[in-house]
Coordinates of C-alpha atoms in Angstrom, one line a residue:
Chain A
M7 CA -9.7 34.2 -13.1
A8 CA -6.3 33.2 -10.3
Q9 CA -10.0 32.0 -8.6
A10 CA -10.8 30.3 -11.0
L11 CA -7.8 27.8 -10.8
V12 CA -7.3 27.2 -7.8
V13 CA -11.2 26.0 -7.9
G14 CA -10.3 23.5 -11.1
L15 CA -7.0 22.7 -9.1
V16 CA -9.0 21.6 -5.2
I17 CA -11.3 19.6 -8.1
G18 CA -8.7 18.8 -10.6
G19 CA -7.0 17.1 -7.2
I20 CA -10.2 15.1 -6.3
Y21 CA -10.3 13.6 -10.5
S22 CA -7.0 12.8 -10.0
L23 CA -8.1 10.4 -6.9
F24 CA -11.0 8.6 -9.0
A25 CA -8.9 8.7 -12.1
L26 CA -5.8 6.4 -9.9
G27 CA -8.6 3.4 -8.7
I28 CA -9.8 4.3 -12.7
V29 CA -6.1 3.1 -13.6
L30 CA -5.5 1.0 -10.4
I31 CA -8.0 -1.1 -11.7
Y32 CA -7.0 -0.9 -15.3
T33 CA -3.5 -2.0 -14.8
G34 CA -4.2 -4.3 -12.4
S35 CA -6.8 -6.5 -13.6
G36 CA -7.0 -5.2 -17.4
V37 CA -10.4 -3.7 -16.9
L38 CA -12.3 -0.1 -16.9
N39 CA -14.2 0.2 -13.4
F40 CA -17.3 1.8 -15.0
A41 CA -18.7 1.3 -10.7
Q42 CA -15.4 3.3 -9.7
A43 CA -17.6 7.0 -9.8
E44 CA -20.9 5.4 -8.2
L45 CA -19.6 3.2 -5.1
G46 CA -18.4 6.0 -3.9
T47 CA -22.1 7.7 -3.7
F48 CA -22.6 4.5 -2.6
T49 CA -21.0 5.3 0.5
L50 CA -21.9 9.1 0.7
F51 CA -25.1 8.1 1.5
V52 CA -24.0 6.1 4.4
A53 CA -21.7 9.0 5.1
Q54 CA -24.7 11.7 5.1
I55 CA -27.3 9.5 7.1
L56 CA -25.1 8.6 9.7
V57 CA -24.5 12.0 10.3
V58 CA -27.1 13.8 9.3
E59 CA -29.9 11.2 10.7
H60 CA -27.8 9.9 13.8
H61 CA -26.4 12.9 14.7
L62 CA -22.8 10.8 14.6
P63 CA -19.4 12.8 14.4
Y64 CA -18.3 13.6 10.6
A65 CA -15.7 11.7 11.2
V66 CA -17.8 8.8 12.4
G67 CA -20.0 8.8 8.6
A68 CA -16.6 9.5 6.7
A69 CA -14.7 6.7 8.2
A70 CA -17.7 4.2 8.0
S71 CA -17.8 5.2 4.1
I72 CA -14.3 4.3 3.5
A73 CA -14.8 1.4 5.7
L74 CA -18.1 -0.3 3.4
A75 CA -16.2 1.1 0.3
L76 CA -12.9 -1.3 1.4
A77 CA -15.7 -3.7 1.9
I78 CA -17.0 -3.6 -1.4
G79 CA -14.0 -3.6 -2.6
V80 CA -12.7 -6.6 -1.9
T81 CA -15.8 -8.7 -1.3
F82 CA -16.1 -7.2 -5.4
E83 CA -12.7 -8.2 -6.0
R84 CA -13.6 -12.2 -4.7
L85 CA -17.1 -12.5 -5.7
A86 CA -16.6 -11.6 -9.4
V87 CA -12.8 -10.5 -10.3
W88 CA -10.6 -13.7 -9.5
P89 CA -13.0 -15.9 -10.8
L90 CA -12.7 -14.6 -13.6
L91 CA -9.5 -14.1 -13.6
N92 CA -8.8 -16.1 -17.1
A93 CA -11.9 -15.2 -18.4
P94 CA -12.1 -12.5 -21.4
R95 CA -11.7 -9.6 -19.2
V96 CA -14.5 -7.3 -21.2
T97 CA -16.4 -9.8 -18.8
V98 CA -15.4 -8.7 -15.7
A99 CA -15.8 -4.9 -17.7
V100 CA -19.7 -6.1 -17.8
A101 CA -19.5 -7.1 -13.8
T102 CA -18.4 -3.9 -13.2
L103 CA -21.4 -2.7 -15.3
A104 CA -23.5 -5.2 -13.2
L105 CA -22.3 -3.3 -9.9
L106 CA -22.7 -0.2 -11.4
A107 CA -26.7 -1.4 -11.7
L108 CA -26.6 -2.8 -8.4
A109 CA -25.7 0.1 -6.2
V110 CA -27.4 3.2 -8.1
A111 CA -30.6 0.4 -8.5
L112 CA -29.7 0.4 -3.8
E113 CA -29.1 3.9 -3.7
I114 CA -32.7 4.0 -5.1
T115 CA -34.3 1.3 -2.5
L116 CA -32.0 2.2 0.2
F117 CA -32.0 5.5 0.4
G118 CA -35.3 7.1 -2.3
P119 CA -34.6 8.8 -5.6
V120 CA -35.2 12.0 -3.6
G121 CA -31.4 14.0 -3.1
R122 CA -30.0 14.1 0.8
N123 CA -27.8 17.0 1.6
L124 CA -24.4 16.3 4.1
P125 CA -23.0 19.6 5.4
P126 CA -19.4 20.0 5.3
P127 CA -16.6 18.5 7.5
I128 CA -14.9 22.2 8.3
T129 CA -17.2 25.6 8.3
G130 CA -15.8 29.1 8.6
H131 CA -14.3 31.9 6.4
S132 CA -12.6 31.7 3.7
V133 CA -8.9 32.7 3.4
N134 CA -7.0 35.3 1.7
V135 CA -4.3 33.8 0.2
I136 CA -2.6 36.7 -2.2
G137 CA -5.5 38.3 -3.5
V138 CA -7.6 34.3 -3.7
F139 CA -9.8 33.3 -1.4
V140 CA -9.3 29.4 -0.6
S141 CA -12.1 27.9 2.2
P142 CA -11.0 25.5 5.3
N143 CA -12.4 22.7 3.1
Q144 CA -10.4 23.0 -0.5
I145 CA -6.9 23.5 1.8
A146 CA -7.9 20.2 4.3
S147 CA -8.7 19.2 0.1
L148 CA -5.6 19.6 -1.3
V149 CA -3.4 18.7 1.0
L150 CA -5.0 16.0 1.6
V151 CA -5.2 14.9 -1.9
A152 CA -1.6 15.8 -1.7
L153 CA -1.5 13.4 1.4
V154 CA -2.9 10.5 -0.7
A155 CA -0.4 10.9 -3.4
G156 CA 2.8 11.0 -2.0
G157 CA 1.8 8.6 0.5
L158 CA 0.5 6.0 -1.9
A159 CA 3.8 7.3 -4.5
A160 CA 6.6 5.6 -1.0
F161 CA 4.6 3.6 -0.5
F162 CA 4.7 1.8 -4.4
R163 CA 8.7 2.6 -4.1
Y164 CA 9.7 1.5 -1.2
T165 CA 7.6 -1.2 0.0
D166 CA 7.9 -4.6 -0.8
F167 CA 4.0 -5.4 -1.4
G168 CA 3.9 -2.3 -2.8
L169 CA 6.4 -3.1 -6.0
S170 CA 4.3 -6.4 -6.3
V171 CA 1.0 -4.8 -6.9
V172 CA 3.0 -2.6 -9.4
A173 CA 4.4 -5.5 -10.9
A174 CA 1.0 -7.4 -10.3
A175 CA 0.1 -4.9 -13.4
Q176 CA 2.5 -5.9 -15.9
D177 CA 3.1 -9.8 -15.3
Q178 CA 0.8 -12.1 -13.0
E179 CA 2.6 -15.0 -13.8
A180 CA 6.3 -14.0 -13.0
L181 CA 4.6 -13.2 -9.3
R182 CA 3.1 -15.9 -8.2
F183 CA 6.2 -18.4 -9.7
L184 CA 8.5 -15.5 -7.9
G185 CA 6.3 -17.3 -4.6
I186 CA 4.0 -14.0 -4.2
P187 CA 0.5 -14.6 -3.8
L188 CA -1.2 -13.0 -6.6
A189 CA -4.3 -13.1 -4.8
R190 CA -3.2 -10.3 -2.2
A191 CA -1.8 -8.2 -4.4
S192 CA -5.4 -7.5 -6.5
M193 CA -7.4 -7.7 -3.8
F194 CA -5.0 -4.6 -2.4
T195 CA -6.2 -3.1 -5.5
W196 CA -9.2 -3.1 -5.8
G197 CA -9.9 -2.0 -2.1
L198 CA -7.9 0.6 -2.4
A199 CA -9.5 1.4 -5.6
A200 CA -12.9 1.6 -3.9
V201 CA -11.4 3.6 -0.8
L202 CA -10.5 6.7 -3.6
S203 CA -14.0 6.6 -4.7
A204 CA -15.6 6.4 -1.1
L205 CA -12.3 9.1 -0.2
A206 CA -12.6 11.2 -3.9
A207 CA -16.9 11.2 -3.4
L208 CA -16.1 12.2 0.6
L209 CA -14.2 15.2 -0.6
I210 CA -16.4 16.2 -3.6
Q211 CA -19.8 16.4 -2.0
P212 CA -18.8 20.7 -0.6
D213 CA -18.7 21.7 -4.3
I214 CA -21.9 19.3 -5.4
G215 CA -23.3 19.5 -2.6
V216 CA -27.5 17.4 -3.6
I217 CA -26.5 13.5 -2.6
S218 CA -28.1 11.8 -5.3
P219 CA -28.5 8.4 -7.5
G220 CA -26.7 8.3 -9.6
A221 CA -24.9 12.3 -9.6
Y222 CA -21.8 11.1 -9.7
S223 CA -21.8 9.8 -13.2
G224 CA -20.6 13.0 -14.9
I225 CA -17.2 13.0 -12.8
F226 CA -17.0 9.5 -13.7
I227 CA -16.8 10.6 -17.2
R228 CA -14.1 13.2 -15.8
A229 CA -12.0 10.9 -14.5
L230 CA -11.7 8.5 -16.6
S231 CA -11.2 11.4 -19.4
A232 CA -8.4 12.4 -17.2
A233 CA -7.6 9.0 -16.6
L234 CA -6.8 9.3 -21.3
I235 CA -5.4 11.9 -20.6
G236 CA -3.1 11.2 -18.5
G237 CA -1.9 7.7 -19.7
L238 CA -3.9 5.1 -18.4
G239 CA -1.3 2.5 -17.6
S240 CA 0.4 5.5 -15.5
M241 CA -0.3 7.0 -12.5
R242 CA 1.1 10.2 -12.5
G243 CA -0.7 10.5 -15.1
A244 CA -4.0 10.1 -13.0
F245 CA -2.9 12.9 -11.3
L246 CA -1.5 14.9 -14.0
G247 CA -4.8 14.3 -16.3
G248 CA -6.8 15.2 -13.2
V249 CA -5.1 18.5 -12.9
I250 CA -5.3 19.3 -16.5
V251 CA -9.5 18.1 -16.5
G252 CA -9.8 20.7 -13.6
V253 CA -8.0 23.1 -14.0
G254 CA -8.6 23.5 -17.9
E255 CA -12.6 23.0 -16.9
A256 CA -13.0 25.8 -14.4
A257 CA -10.9 28.1 -16.4
I258 CA -13.1 28.3 -18.8
R259 CA -15.8 28.2 -16.9
H260 CA -14.3 31.0 -15.5
A261 CA -14.5 32.4 -19.3
T262 CA -17.3 31.8 -20.7
V263 CA -19.5 32.8 -17.7
G264 CA -22.7 34.8 -18.5
S265 CA -22.5 33.3 -22.3
S266 CA -24.2 31.5 -23.5
L267 CA -21.9 28.8 -24.0
T268 CA -23.2 26.2 -20.8
G269 CA -21.6 23.7 -22.4
L270 CA -18.2 24.6 -23.9
P271 CA -15.8 23.2 -20.6
E272 CA -18.1 19.8 -21.4
L273 CA -17.1 19.9 -25.5
C274 CA -13.2 20.9 -24.8
I275 CA -12.6 17.7 -22.0
F276 CA -14.2 15.6 -25.0
A277 CA -11.0 17.2 -27.2
A278 CA -8.7 17.0 -25.4
V279 CA -9.1 12.6 -24.4
V280 CA -9.8 12.8 -28.6
L281 CA -6.2 15.1 -29.4
T282 CA -4.4 12.7 -26.4
L283 CA -5.9 9.5 -28.1
V284 CA -5.3 10.3 -31.8
F285 CA -1.9 11.9 -31.3
R286 CA -0.6 9.9 -27.9
P287 CA -3.5 7.1 -27.4
Q288 CA -0.5 5.9 -24.5
G289 CA -2.0 9.3 -22.9
V290 CA 1.1 11.9 -21.9
F291 CA 3.0 9.5 -19.3
G292 CA 1.9 6.3 -20.5
S293 CA 5.1 3.9 -21.6
R294 CA 4.2 2.2 -25.3
Chain B
M5 CA 33.9 -30.0 -12.3
S6 CA 31.2 -30.0 -10.2
P7 CA 30.3 -32.6 -6.9
P8 CA 29.1 -36.0 -7.8
P9 CA 25.6 -36.5 -6.8
T10 CA 24.7 -37.1 -3.8
G11 CA 21.7 -39.3 -4.7
E12 CA 19.6 -38.0 -3.3
V13 CA 16.7 -37.2 -6.3
V14 CA 15.4 -33.6 -5.5
V15 CA 13.0 -33.3 -8.0
E16 CA 10.4 -36.5 -9.5
A17 CA 8.0 -36.6 -11.8
R18 CA 5.6 -39.7 -11.5
E19 CA 3.9 -40.5 -15.2
V20 CA 2.4 -37.0 -15.2
V21 CA 0.0 -36.3 -18.1
A22 CA -1.1 -32.5 -18.0
G23 CA -2.7 -30.1 -21.2
F24 CA -4.7 -27.6 -21.5
G25 CA -8.2 -27.8 -22.7
A26 CA -9.1 -31.1 -24.6
N27 CA -4.7 -31.7 -26.0
T28 CA -3.0 -33.1 -23.8
V29 CA 0.4 -32.7 -23.9
L30 CA 1.9 -35.0 -21.5
H31 CA 1.3 -38.4 -21.7
G32 CA 3.1 -39.9 -18.3
V33 CA 6.1 -38.5 -17.5
N34 CA 9.0 -39.8 -16.1
L35 CA 11.8 -37.7 -14.6
S36 CA 14.4 -37.7 -12.0
V37 CA 16.9 -35.1 -11.1
E38 CA 19.9 -35.8 -8.3
R39 CA 21.2 -33.0 -6.0
G40 CA 23.7 -31.2 -7.7
A41 CA 22.6 -33.6 -11.2
C42 CA 22.7 -31.3 -13.9
V43 CA 20.0 -32.5 -16.6
G44 CA 18.4 -30.8 -19.5
I45 CA 14.9 -31.7 -21.3
F46 CA 15.8 -32.1 -25.4
G47 CA 12.6 -32.8 -27.6
L48 CA 11.3 -31.0 -30.7
N49 CA 8.7 -28.5 -31.2
G50 CA 5.7 -30.1 -28.5
A51 CA 6.9 -32.5 -27.4
G52 CA 5.4 -31.3 -24.1
K53 CA 9.5 -30.2 -22.9
S54 CA 8.4 -26.4 -21.4
V55 CA 4.6 -28.2 -20.1
T56 CA 7.3 -30.2 -18.5
M57 CA 8.9 -27.6 -16.4
K58 CA 5.9 -25.4 -15.7
C59 CA 3.8 -28.4 -13.8
L60 CA 7.5 -28.6 -12.2
A61 CA 7.2 -25.0 -11.7
G62 CA 3.3 -25.3 -10.9
L63 CA 2.2 -23.7 -13.0
V64 CA 0.9 -26.5 -15.2
P65 CA -2.4 -28.2 -13.0
V66 CA -1.4 -31.9 -13.7
R67 CA -3.8 -34.2 -14.3
T68 CA -2.5 -37.4 -13.1
G69 CA 0.7 -39.0 -11.5
T70 CA 2.5 -37.3 -8.4
I71 CA 5.7 -34.2 -8.3
E72 CA 7.7 -33.8 -5.6
L73 CA 10.5 -32.2 -4.9
F74 CA 13.2 -32.4 -1.8
G75 CA 10.7 -36.1 -0.8
Q76 CA 7.3 -33.9 -0.7
D77 CA 4.4 -34.9 -2.6
V78 CA 4.3 -30.7 -4.2
T79 CA 2.0 -31.7 -7.2
A80 CA -1.7 -30.0 -5.5
E81 CA 0.7 -27.1 -4.9
P82 CA 0.1 -23.4 -6.5
P83 CA 3.5 -21.8 -8.0
E84 CA 4.0 -19.6 -4.8
A85 CA 4.6 -22.0 -2.3
R86 CA 6.9 -24.0 -4.7
V87 CA 9.0 -20.7 -3.9
P88 CA 9.7 -21.8 -0.1
R89 CA 10.8 -24.9 -0.8
G90 CA 13.9 -23.4 -3.1
V91 CA 12.5 -24.4 -6.6
A92 CA 13.8 -21.2 -8.9
Y93 CA 11.5 -20.8 -12.5
L94 CA 13.4 -18.9 -15.9
P95 CA 11.1 -19.1 -17.9
Q96 CA 12.3 -19.1 -22.2
A97 CA 9.8 -15.5 -22.6
R98 CA 12.1 -14.5 -19.0
Q99 CA 8.7 -12.0 -18.4
L100 CA 11.0 -10.1 -16.0
F101 CA 8.9 -6.8 -15.0
P102 CA 9.9 -3.9 -18.1
R103 CA 9.1 -1.1 -15.9
L104 CA 10.7 -2.4 -13.1
T105 CA 14.3 -1.2 -12.7
V106 CA 16.9 -3.8 -12.5
E107 CA 17.1 -3.0 -8.5
Q108 CA 13.3 -3.5 -8.4
N109 CA 13.8 -7.1 -10.6
L110 CA 16.2 -8.4 -8.0
R111 CA 13.8 -7.0 -4.5
L112 CA 10.5 -9.2 -6.1
G113 CA 13.1 -12.1 -7.0
G114 CA 14.0 -12.1 -3.5
Y115 CA 10.6 -11.0 -2.4
V116 CA 10.5 -14.8 0.1
M117 CA 13.3 -14.1 1.5
R118 CA 13.3 -10.9 2.3
R119 CA 9.7 -11.0 4.2
H120 CA 12.0 -13.0 7.2
D121 CA 15.5 -12.4 6.8
K122 CA 17.1 -9.0 4.5
A123 CA 20.7 -9.2 6.1
R124 CA 20.3 -12.6 3.7
Y125 CA 19.0 -10.9 0.9
A126 CA 21.6 -8.6 0.9
S127 CA 24.6 -10.9 0.7
I128 CA 22.8 -12.8 -2.4
V129 CA 21.9 -9.4 -4.0
D130 CA 25.5 -8.5 -3.9
D131 CA 26.7 -12.1 -5.1
V132 CA 24.3 -11.2 -7.5
Y133 CA 25.7 -7.8 -8.6
S134 CA 29.1 -9.9 -8.3
R135 CA 28.5 -12.2 -11.1
F136 CA 27.1 -9.7 -13.3
P137 CA 29.0 -6.4 -13.0
R138 CA 27.2 -5.0 -15.6
L139 CA 23.3 -5.8 -13.7
A140 CA 25.4 -3.6 -10.4
E141 CA 26.0 -0.4 -13.6
R142 CA 22.9 -0.7 -14.7
R143 CA 20.0 -1.0 -11.1
T144 CA 18.5 2.0 -11.4
Q145 CA 17.9 1.0 -15.5
L146 CA 14.3 0.0 -16.3
A147 CA 14.8 -3.6 -17.3
G148 CA 12.1 -3.3 -20.6
S149 CA 15.3 -0.6 -21.8
M150 CA 18.3 -3.9 -21.4
S151 CA 19.4 -4.9 -24.2
G152 CA 18.9 -9.0 -24.8
G153 CA 21.5 -9.9 -23.2
E154 CA 21.6 -8.0 -19.9
Q155 CA 17.9 -8.9 -20.1
A156 CA 19.0 -12.7 -20.0
M157 CA 21.7 -12.1 -16.9
L158 CA 19.2 -9.9 -15.2
A159 CA 16.5 -13.0 -15.4
I160 CA 19.5 -15.5 -14.4
G161 CA 20.2 -13.0 -11.6
R162 CA 16.3 -12.8 -9.9
A163 CA 16.1 -16.2 -9.8
L164 CA 19.0 -16.4 -7.6
A165 CA 18.0 -14.1 -5.8
S166 CA 15.9 -16.1 -4.4
D167 CA 18.5 -18.0 -3.2
P168 CA 17.6 -21.6 -5.1
Q169 CA 18.3 -24.9 -4.2
I170 CA 16.8 -25.7 -8.0
L171 CA 16.7 -23.8 -11.1
L172 CA 14.5 -24.8 -13.5
I173 CA 15.5 -22.9 -16.1
D174 CA 13.8 -22.8 -20.1
E175 CA 15.6 -22.2 -23.2
P176 CA 18.5 -20.1 -22.2
S177 CA 20.0 -20.1 -25.0
A178 CA 16.9 -18.4 -27.0
G179 CA 17.4 -16.1 -28.9
L180 CA 20.8 -14.4 -27.7
A181 CA 23.6 -13.3 -30.2
P182 CA 26.8 -16.2 -30.3
A183 CA 29.4 -14.1 -27.9
V184 CA 26.1 -13.7 -25.5
M185 CA 25.3 -17.4 -25.7
D186 CA 28.9 -18.2 -24.2
D187 CA 28.3 -16.1 -21.7
V188 CA 25.6 -17.2 -20.4
L189 CA 26.3 -21.2 -21.1
A190 CA 29.8 -19.5 -18.5
M191 CA 27.5 -18.6 -15.9
L192 CA 25.2 -21.8 -16.4
L193 CA 28.8 -23.9 -15.2
Q194 CA 29.3 -22.2 -12.6
L195 CA 26.5 -22.4 -11.1
R196 CA 26.6 -25.9 -11.6
A197 CA 30.9 -26.1 -10.5
E198 CA 28.9 -24.4 -7.8
G199 CA 26.7 -27.2 -6.9
L200 CA 23.7 -25.8 -7.6
T201 CA 21.0 -28.4 -9.1
I202 CA 19.5 -27.1 -12.5
L203 CA 17.4 -28.7 -14.8
L204 CA 16.8 -27.5 -18.3
V205 CA 14.7 -27.0 -21.3
E206 CA 17.1 -26.7 -24.8
Q207 CA 16.3 -26.6 -28.4
N208 CA 19.3 -26.4 -29.6
I209 CA 21.3 -29.2 -28.2
S210 CA 25.0 -28.0 -28.3
F211 CA 24.4 -25.9 -25.9
G212 CA 22.1 -27.7 -24.0
F213 CA 25.2 -30.8 -24.0
R214 CA 27.7 -28.5 -23.5
L215 CA 25.8 -27.5 -20.3
V216 CA 24.2 -31.0 -18.7
E217 CA 25.3 -34.5 -17.7
R218 CA 22.2 -36.9 -17.9
A219 CA 19.8 -35.3 -20.8
A220 CA 16.7 -36.7 -20.5
I221 CA 14.7 -37.3 -24.7
L222 CA 10.9 -37.0 -25.2
Q223 CA 9.0 -37.7 -28.2
R224 CA 5.2 -36.7 -27.5
G225 CA 4.7 -36.1 -24.0
L226 CA 7.3 -39.6 -23.2
V227 CA 11.1 -39.7 -22.1
V228 CA 12.2 -42.0 -24.6
Y229 CA 15.1 -41.5 -23.0
E230 CA 17.0 -40.9 -20.2
G231 CA 21.2 -41.4 -19.4
D232 CA 24.0 -39.4 -20.0
V233 CA 25.1 -37.7 -22.5
A234 CA 28.1 -39.5 -23.2
H235 CA 26.4 -42.1 -24.2
L236 CA 24.7 -40.4 -26.9
D237 CA 26.2 -39.3 -30.1
T238 CA 24.5 -37.7 -33.6
A239 CA 22.9 -40.4 -34.9
R240 CA 21.0 -41.6 -32.1
V241 CA 19.6 -38.5 -30.6
A242 CA 18.0 -37.6 -33.4
E243 CA 16.6 -41.5 -33.9
L244 CA 15.2 -39.9 -30.6
L245 CA 14.2 -36.9 -30.9
G246 CA 12.3 -38.4 -33.8
V247 CA 13.7 -36.5 -36.5
G248 CA 14.8 -39.2 -38.7
R249 CA 17.9 -39.2 -41.0
L250 CA 17.5 -35.9 -42.7
L251 CA 18.4 -34.2 -39.0
S252 CA 21.1 -36.6 -38.2
K253 CA 22.7 -35.7 -41.7
Q254 CA 22.5 -31.9 -41.0
L255 CA 23.4 -32.5 -37.1
S256 CA 27.0 -34.3 -38.1
A257 CA 26.8 -31.4 -41.1
S258 CA 26.7 -28.6 -38.6
T259 CA 29.8 -27.1 -36.2
A260 CA 28.2 -23.9 -35.9
R261 CA 27.8 -24.3 -31.5
T262 CA 24.9 -22.3 -32.8
T263 CA 22.7 -25.0 -35.1
T264 CA 19.3 -26.0 -33.4
A265 CA 19.0 -29.0 -34.4
T266 CA 15.8 -30.0 -33.9
K267 CA 14.3 -27.3 -36.4
P268 CA 14.6 -27.9 -40.1
R269 CA 16.6 -25.0 -41.8
R270 CA 13.5 -24.4 -43.8
T271 CA 9.9 -23.9 -41.0
P272 CA 9.8 -20.8 -40.0
K273 CA 10.2 -20.2 -36.3
K274 CA 7.8 -20.9 -34.2
K275 CA 7.6 -22.2 -30.8
V276 CA 4.2 -24.4 -29.9
T277 CA 6.2 -25.6 -26.5

């Protein structure tokens, strides 16, 4: 059981990164970004091609995929989000659906429908930590997620620019008449969300294995569930929600292994989302 | 009590036409404010007071006409470019960041200055805290959790955090209890005495007239009077506002300083501007 909890914590941390991207964009631009997870898949393909086909070091592939995600996020913000600043939010949400469809179509066209494999960056034996086996990849993932969470928390709190990004989520007009360029905050939000997606995809890939078009749609559902449970308006909530979903899923899977209840983890996630929305619609950490 | 205006025109609106979509609100507004002056814009709901302010702040685009600040044509400039010129805008709804602390709200008010002079910001924010000791006590409290009066103070404090030369303030008395209104009035009188140029929009005539020395009266998107408040009596104000005898009677009858002269009692309070 302890083993399952550790696995759940690692996966949950990665869900948190996806969920944080969803929360950032929801608070900053008022829309659900349906392409949040697929963007990570798309950039993962690029990393796979660079590492496996072009024999470049894993770090180069990872850096390239993150840089590509940043470029896509910022470009999408400039082309589709910023011009729709005063449009109904559902219009922007549909634009993210278009981005999702475009990403899947491009994946099939450019990379083919057949799944690809990317060997994990760190190989080596698992370490026994008080009776629980933790692989080097899992340790690296936990450390990275903690670093990202801590780094972003400090950035949003202690830098003026970070604070302005948080403020933009509360009142865009006020930002403008205080002399703070709103466009920069908006570009940053979409760029950061895209980078988080690419990073999370790289981290979760060893657990999923095969990379194929649309493979991460299930992860989007989990990340969205995490964001809804934690609160769509709360960054802390995104992290908490991610861990709840990850650990809950792993624990239930562990308890039902070998039985016929294979869909129970997913069912429980949806039940948790529904219960949250009924009894605390703003999420565990959200404010009304 | 305040230093006399120097004659230098710091805000100049010429024939400003503006509105939203098919609805034209301003039909050629002319307005000028000298440095150190304290000018009030008065008018009925929908006369275009708030829109005039938003045009000056850059939040509503001007269709025709020009706006000059400190002698420079800023008609096409976005709001974020006007702040470094020394303009602070304080909207009627205050628009604080409710889920940020007092300190963080002030920091964002001083965002432009902090980029190149953090030490100056530190002394300005100290000044804000000494003007509003209440804010100093609550610097780590979330703005949204404070009382209406405290929020009004924070909004003024946030506007002052950019060390402005002109304060554009839209209905500072709105929604305040009478005692708090007096505090806000005292604060604004203090700023006026220190020589800050203030342009104010008010529905509450008695509040506004205790503060300003000059008035611009708007009627249906046009300035129908611009001059010293000393030359105005209640009947003349009512006539200029376009409310005629009915309200003129109410105006002279009412002595309570909270009376909103532009709004007959029967009509529900609804802000159009």
